CSV table of C-alpha atoms in Angstrom, one decimal:
chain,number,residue,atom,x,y,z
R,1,UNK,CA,0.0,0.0,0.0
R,2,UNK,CA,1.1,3.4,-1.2
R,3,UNK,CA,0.0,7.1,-0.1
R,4,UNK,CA,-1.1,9.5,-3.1
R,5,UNK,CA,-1.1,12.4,-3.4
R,6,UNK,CA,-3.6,13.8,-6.4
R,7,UNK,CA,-3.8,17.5,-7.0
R,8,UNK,CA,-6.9,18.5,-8.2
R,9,UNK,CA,-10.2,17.3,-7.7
R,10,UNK,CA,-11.7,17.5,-11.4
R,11,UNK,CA,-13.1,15.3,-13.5
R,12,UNK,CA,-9.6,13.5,-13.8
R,13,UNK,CA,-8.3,13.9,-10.4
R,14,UNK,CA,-11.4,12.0,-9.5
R,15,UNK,CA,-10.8,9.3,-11.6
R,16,UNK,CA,-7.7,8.9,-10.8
R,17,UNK,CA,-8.2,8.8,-7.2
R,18,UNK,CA,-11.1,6.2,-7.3
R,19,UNK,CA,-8.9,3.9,-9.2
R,20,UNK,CA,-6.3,3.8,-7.0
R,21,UNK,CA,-8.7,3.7,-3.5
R,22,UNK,CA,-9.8,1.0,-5.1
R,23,UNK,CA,-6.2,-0.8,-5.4
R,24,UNK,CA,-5.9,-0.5,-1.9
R,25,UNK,CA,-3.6,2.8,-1.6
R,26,UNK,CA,-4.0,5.5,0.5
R,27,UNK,CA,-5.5,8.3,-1.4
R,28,UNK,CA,-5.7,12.6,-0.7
R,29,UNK,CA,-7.2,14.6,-2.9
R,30,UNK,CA,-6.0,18.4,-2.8
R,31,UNK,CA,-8.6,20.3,-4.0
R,32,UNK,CA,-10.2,24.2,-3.0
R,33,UNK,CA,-13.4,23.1,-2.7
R,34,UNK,CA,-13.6,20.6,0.1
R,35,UNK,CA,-16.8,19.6,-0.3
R,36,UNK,CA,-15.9,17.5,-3.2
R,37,UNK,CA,-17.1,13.9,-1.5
R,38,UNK,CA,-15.0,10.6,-2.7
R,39,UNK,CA,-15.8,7.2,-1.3
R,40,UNK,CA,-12.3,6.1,0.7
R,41,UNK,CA,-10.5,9.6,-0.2
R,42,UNK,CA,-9.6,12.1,2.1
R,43,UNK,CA,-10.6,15.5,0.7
R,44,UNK,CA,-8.6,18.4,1.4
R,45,UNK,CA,-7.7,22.1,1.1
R,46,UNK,CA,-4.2,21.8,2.4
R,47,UNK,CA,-1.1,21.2,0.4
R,48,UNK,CA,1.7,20.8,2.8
R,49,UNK,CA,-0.3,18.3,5.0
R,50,UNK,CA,-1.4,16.4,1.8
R,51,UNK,CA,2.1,15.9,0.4
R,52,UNK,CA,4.0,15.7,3.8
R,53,UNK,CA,4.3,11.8,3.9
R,54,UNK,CA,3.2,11.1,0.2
R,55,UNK,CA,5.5,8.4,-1.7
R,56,UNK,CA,3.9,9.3,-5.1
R,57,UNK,CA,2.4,12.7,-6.4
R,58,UNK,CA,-0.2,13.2,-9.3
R,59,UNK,CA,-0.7,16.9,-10.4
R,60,UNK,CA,-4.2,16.7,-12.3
R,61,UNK,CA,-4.4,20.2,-12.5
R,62,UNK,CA,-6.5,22.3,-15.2
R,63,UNK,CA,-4.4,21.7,-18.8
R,64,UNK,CA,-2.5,25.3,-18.9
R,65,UNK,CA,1.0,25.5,-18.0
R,66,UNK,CA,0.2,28.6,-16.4
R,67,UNK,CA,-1.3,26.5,-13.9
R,68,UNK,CA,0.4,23.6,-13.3
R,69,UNK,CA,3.8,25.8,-13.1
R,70,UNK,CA,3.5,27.3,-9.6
R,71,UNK,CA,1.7,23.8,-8.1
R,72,UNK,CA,4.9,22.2,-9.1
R,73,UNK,CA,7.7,24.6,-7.8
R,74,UNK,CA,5.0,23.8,-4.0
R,75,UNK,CA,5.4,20.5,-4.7
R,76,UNK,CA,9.1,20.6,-4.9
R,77,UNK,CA,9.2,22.8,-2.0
R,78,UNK,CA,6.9,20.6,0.0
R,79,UNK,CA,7.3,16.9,-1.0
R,80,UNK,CA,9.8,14.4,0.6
R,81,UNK,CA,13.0,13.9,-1.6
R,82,UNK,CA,12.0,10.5,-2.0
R,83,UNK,CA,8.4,10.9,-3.6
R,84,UNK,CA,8.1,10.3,-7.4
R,85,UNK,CA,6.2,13.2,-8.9
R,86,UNK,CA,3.6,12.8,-11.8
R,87,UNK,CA,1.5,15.1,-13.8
R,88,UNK,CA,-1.3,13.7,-15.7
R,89,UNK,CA,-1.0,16.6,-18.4
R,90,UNK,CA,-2.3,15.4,-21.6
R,91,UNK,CA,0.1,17.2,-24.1
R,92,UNK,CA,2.8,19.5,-22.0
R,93,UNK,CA,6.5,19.7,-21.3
R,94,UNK,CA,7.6,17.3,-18.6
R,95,UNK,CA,11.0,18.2,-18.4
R,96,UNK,CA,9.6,21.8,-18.1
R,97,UNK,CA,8.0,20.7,-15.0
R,98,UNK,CA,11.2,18.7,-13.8
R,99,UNK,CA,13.1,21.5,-14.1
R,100,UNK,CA,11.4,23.0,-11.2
R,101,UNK,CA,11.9,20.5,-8.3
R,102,UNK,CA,15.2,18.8,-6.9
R,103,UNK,CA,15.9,15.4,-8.2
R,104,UNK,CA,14.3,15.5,-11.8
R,105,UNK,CA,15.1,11.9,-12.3
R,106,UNK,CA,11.7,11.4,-10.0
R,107,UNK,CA,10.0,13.2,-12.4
R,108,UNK,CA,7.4,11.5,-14.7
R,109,UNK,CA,4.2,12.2,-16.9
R,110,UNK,CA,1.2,9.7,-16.1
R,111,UNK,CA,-1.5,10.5,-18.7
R,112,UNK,CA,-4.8,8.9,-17.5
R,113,UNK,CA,-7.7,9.0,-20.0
R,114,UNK,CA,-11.0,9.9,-19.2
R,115,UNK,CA,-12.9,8.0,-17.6
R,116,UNK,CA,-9.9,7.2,-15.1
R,117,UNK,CA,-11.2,4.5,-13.4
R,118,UNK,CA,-12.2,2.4,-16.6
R,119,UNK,CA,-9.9,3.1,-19.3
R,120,UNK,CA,-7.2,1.2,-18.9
R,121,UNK,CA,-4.2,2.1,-20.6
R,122,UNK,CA,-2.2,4.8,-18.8
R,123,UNK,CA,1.0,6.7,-20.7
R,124,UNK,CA,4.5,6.6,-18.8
R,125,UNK,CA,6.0,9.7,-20.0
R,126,UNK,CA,9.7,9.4,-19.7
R,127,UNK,CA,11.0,13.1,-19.1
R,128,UNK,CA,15.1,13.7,-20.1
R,129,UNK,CA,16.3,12.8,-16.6
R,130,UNK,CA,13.7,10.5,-15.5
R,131,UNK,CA,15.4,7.4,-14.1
R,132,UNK,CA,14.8,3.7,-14.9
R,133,UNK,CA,13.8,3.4,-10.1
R,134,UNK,CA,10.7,6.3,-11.2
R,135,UNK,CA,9.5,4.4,-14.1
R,136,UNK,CA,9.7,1.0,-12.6
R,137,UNK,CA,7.9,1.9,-9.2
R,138,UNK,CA,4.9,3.8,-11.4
R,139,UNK,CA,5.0,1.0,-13.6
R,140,UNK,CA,4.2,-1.7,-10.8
R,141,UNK,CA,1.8,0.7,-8.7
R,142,UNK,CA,-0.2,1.1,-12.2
R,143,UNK,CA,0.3,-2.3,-12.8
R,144,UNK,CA,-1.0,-3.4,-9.6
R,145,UNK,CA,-4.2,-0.9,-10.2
R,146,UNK,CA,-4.9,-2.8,-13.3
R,147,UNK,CA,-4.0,-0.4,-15.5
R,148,UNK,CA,-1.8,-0.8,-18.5
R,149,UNK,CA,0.9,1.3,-18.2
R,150,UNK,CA,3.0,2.1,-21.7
R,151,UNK,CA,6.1,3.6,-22.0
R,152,UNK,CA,6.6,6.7,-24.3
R,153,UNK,CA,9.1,9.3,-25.2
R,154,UNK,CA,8.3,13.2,-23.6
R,155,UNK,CA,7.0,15.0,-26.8
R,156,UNK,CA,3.9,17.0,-27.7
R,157,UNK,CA,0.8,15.3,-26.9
R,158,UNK,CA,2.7,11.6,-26.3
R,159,UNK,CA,1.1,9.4,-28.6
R,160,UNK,CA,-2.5,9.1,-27.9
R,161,UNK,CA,-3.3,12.3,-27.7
R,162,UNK,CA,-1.2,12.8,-31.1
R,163,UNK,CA,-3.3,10.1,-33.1
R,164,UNK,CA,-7.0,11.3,-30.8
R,165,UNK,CA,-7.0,14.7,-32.2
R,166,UNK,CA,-5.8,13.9,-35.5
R,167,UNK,CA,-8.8,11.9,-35.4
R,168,UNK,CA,-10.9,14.6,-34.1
R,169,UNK,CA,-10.0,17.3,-36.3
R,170,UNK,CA,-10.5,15.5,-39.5
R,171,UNK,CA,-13.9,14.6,-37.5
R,172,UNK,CA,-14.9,18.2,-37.3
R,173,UNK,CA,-13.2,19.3,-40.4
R,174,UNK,CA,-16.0,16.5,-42.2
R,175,UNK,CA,-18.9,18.3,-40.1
R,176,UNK,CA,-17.4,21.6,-41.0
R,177,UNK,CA,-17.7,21.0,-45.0
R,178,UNK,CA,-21.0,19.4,-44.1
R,179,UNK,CA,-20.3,16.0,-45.4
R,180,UNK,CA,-22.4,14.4,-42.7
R,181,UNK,CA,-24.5,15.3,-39.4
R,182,UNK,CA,-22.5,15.5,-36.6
R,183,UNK,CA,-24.6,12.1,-34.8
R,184,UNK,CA,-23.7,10.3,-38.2
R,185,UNK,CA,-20.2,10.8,-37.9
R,186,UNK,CA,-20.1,9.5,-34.5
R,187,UNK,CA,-22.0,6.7,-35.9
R,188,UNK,CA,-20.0,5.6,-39.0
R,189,UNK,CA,-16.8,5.6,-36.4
R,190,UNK,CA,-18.7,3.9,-33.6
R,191,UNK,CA,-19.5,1.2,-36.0
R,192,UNK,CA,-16.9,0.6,-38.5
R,193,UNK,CA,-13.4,0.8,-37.7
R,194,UNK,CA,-13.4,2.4,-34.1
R,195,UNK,CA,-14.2,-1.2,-32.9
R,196,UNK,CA,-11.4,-2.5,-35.2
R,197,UNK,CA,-9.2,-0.1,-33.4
R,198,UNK,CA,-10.3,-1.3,-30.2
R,199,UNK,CA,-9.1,-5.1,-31.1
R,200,UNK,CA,-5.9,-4.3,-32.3
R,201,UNK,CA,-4.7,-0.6,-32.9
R,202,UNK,CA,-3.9,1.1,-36.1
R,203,UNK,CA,-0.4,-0.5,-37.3
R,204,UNK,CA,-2.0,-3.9,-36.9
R,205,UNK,CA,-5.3,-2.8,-38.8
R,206,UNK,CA,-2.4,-0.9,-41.7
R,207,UNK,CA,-0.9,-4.3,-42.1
R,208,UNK,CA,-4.0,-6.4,-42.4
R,209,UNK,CA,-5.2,-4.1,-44.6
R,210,UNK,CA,-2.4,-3.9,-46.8
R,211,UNK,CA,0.2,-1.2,-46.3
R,212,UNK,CA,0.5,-0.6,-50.6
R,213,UNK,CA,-3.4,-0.1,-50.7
R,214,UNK,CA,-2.6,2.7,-47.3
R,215,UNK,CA,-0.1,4.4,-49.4
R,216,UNK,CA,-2.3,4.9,-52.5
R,217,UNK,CA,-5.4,6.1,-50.8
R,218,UNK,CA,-3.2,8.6,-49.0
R,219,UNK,CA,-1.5,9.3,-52.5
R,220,UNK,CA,-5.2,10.2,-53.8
R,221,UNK,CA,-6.5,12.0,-50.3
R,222,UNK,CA,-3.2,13.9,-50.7
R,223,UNK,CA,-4.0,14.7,-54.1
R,224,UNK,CA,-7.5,16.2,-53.2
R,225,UNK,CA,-7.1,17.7,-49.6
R,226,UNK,CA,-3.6,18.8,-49.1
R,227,UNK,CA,-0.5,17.8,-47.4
R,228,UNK,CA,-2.0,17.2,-43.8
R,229,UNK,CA,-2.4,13.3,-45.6
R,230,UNK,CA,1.1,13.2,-47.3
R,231,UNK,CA,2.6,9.8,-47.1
R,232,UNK,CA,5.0,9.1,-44.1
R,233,UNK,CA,8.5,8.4,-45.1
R,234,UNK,CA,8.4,5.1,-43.3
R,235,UNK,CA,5.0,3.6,-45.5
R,236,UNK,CA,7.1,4.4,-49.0
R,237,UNK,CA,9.8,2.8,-47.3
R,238,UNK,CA,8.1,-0.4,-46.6
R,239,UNK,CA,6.3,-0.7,-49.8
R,240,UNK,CA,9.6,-0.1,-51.9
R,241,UNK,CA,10.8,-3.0,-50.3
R,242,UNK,CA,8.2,-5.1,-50.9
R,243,UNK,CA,6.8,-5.4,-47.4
R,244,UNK,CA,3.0,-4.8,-47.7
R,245,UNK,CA,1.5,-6.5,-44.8
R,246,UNK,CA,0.3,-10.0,-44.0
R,247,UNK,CA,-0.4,-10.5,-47.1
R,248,UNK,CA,3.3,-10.6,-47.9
R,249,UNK,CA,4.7,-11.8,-44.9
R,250,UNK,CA,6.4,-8.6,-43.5
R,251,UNK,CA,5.1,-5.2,-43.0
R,252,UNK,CA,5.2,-2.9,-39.6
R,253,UNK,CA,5.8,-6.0,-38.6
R,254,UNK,CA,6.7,-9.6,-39.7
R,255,UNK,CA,4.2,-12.5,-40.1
R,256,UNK,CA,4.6,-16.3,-40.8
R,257,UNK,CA,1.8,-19.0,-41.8
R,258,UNK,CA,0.7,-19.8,-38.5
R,259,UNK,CA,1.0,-16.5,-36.8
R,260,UNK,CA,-1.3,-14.7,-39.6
R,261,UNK,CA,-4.0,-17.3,-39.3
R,262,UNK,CA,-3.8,-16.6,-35.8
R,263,UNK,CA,-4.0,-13.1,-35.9
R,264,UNK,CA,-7.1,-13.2,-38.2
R,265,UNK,CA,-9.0,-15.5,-36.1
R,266,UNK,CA,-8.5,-13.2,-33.3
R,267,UNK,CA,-9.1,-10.2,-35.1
R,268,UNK,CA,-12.7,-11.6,-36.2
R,269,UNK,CA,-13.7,-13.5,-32.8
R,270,UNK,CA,-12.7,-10.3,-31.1
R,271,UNK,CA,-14.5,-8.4,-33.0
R,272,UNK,CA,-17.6,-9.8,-33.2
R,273,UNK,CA,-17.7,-10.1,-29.2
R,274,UNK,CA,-17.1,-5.9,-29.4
R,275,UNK,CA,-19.8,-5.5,-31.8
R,276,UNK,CA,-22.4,-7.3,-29.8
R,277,UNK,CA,-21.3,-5.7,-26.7
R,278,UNK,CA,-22.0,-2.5,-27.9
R,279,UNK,CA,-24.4,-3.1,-30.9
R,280,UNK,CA,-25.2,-1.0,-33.5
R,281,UNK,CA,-27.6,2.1,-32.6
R,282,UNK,CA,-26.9,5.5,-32.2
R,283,UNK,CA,-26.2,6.5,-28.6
R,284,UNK,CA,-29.1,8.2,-26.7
């Protein structure tokens, strides 16, 4: 058992702090307005009592680094040495944050997705000087949580948040131009290959879908709407050399016999099971 520290009692600091109760840790949630009421959580206005004897820290502040910059020169006033300190910032700096504490290797970003306490995957953001100790004790208290903690390099937006609003541009961009109601968009992603995604993620999905077929829709979508779908230097690479998916054996990555049957069968059980869990009408 652990004690947590989460600054901020929003929507994410919530979240956050339910799923951990729940994994048995100690749990404070720093947050102005005390009346904020969380099963298992202590609730409070105070800082320096919160953070005192914490072993890990979780800033879940609003998303401006106008913000989160004076909570994190407190908390490197006010936490013990020995605390790891997290921010759950979506898209920001963390070695700008590291910079203001002693002992930056202790610094880490933990990007939780919304809703906290069901989604499970949760990005490790590895900072400049954050050590291998930081990332391995966050790993195992996520771990332990069941969450799935993945490892990615510090860089604007990580990587879900990089692919998300891609996604959710071109989404508005399509209401925008008025190529669909807004409810039908949601719906043709909702049912076609947002539950794809779910199965297996989108450099799976490119190689069973054939990575030379990828590159020449994005050839004719970059054609027609400009260079925010030019081909990625990696996809010509991997067609050049032949390596087109499962189709051919190799693409992203590498496929035998066996492994591509495999991965079908999965792909298509799994699927179905997601389909039927969610079915296939418009959300209220």
């Amino acid at each position: 058992m652990s004690t947590v520290a989460v600054i901020g009692g929003g929507i994410m600091g919530r979240g956050i702090a339910a799923a951990l109760t729940a994994a048995g840790h100690r749990l404070t949630v720093v947050e102005p307005n005390v009346e904020v009421s969380l099963d298992g959580v202590v609730v409070t206005a105070d800082l320096d009592s919160a953070l005192v004897d914490a072993d890990l820290v979780i800033e879940a502040v609003p998303e401006e680094m106008a913000v989160k910059l004076p909570v994190w020169t407190r908390m490197g006033e006010i936490a013990p040495l020995s605390a790891f300190l997290a921010s759950n910032t979506s898209a920001l700096d963390i070695d700008a944050l590291a910079a203001l504490v002693p002992r930056p290797e202790r610094v880490l970003g933990t990007h939780w997705f919304n809703p906290a306490q069901v989604v499970p995957c949760v990005e490790i953001v590895r900072g400049a000087a954050t050590s291998d100790d930081s990332i391995t004790w966050v790993h195992e208290l996520l771990s332990g949580a069941g969450k799935l903690p993945v490892l990615v390099r510090n860089s604007p937006g990580f990587v879900g948040n990089r692919i998300q609003f891609a996604l959710v541009r071109e989404a508005l961009l399509c209401y925008e131009e008025g190529l669909a109601s807004a409810d039908d968009i949601d719906a043709i992603v909702s049912s076609s290959f947002g539950p794809r995604l779910a199965v297996l993620g989108p450099l799976t999905n490119a190689d069973l879908g054939g990575l030379d077929t990828y590159r020449s829709i994005l050839e004719y979508l970059s054609s027609q709407l400009g260079e925010r779908f030019s081909i990625p230097d990696v996809l010509e690479r991997l067609v050049e050399e032949g390596r087109h998916g499962v189709k051919s054996g190799a693409g992203i990555s590498s496929y035998d016999p066996e492994r591509a049957a495999e991965l079908i069968a999965y792909r298509d059980t799994t699927l179905r099971r997601v389909i039927a869990a969610i079915g296939t009408k418009q959300t209220p």
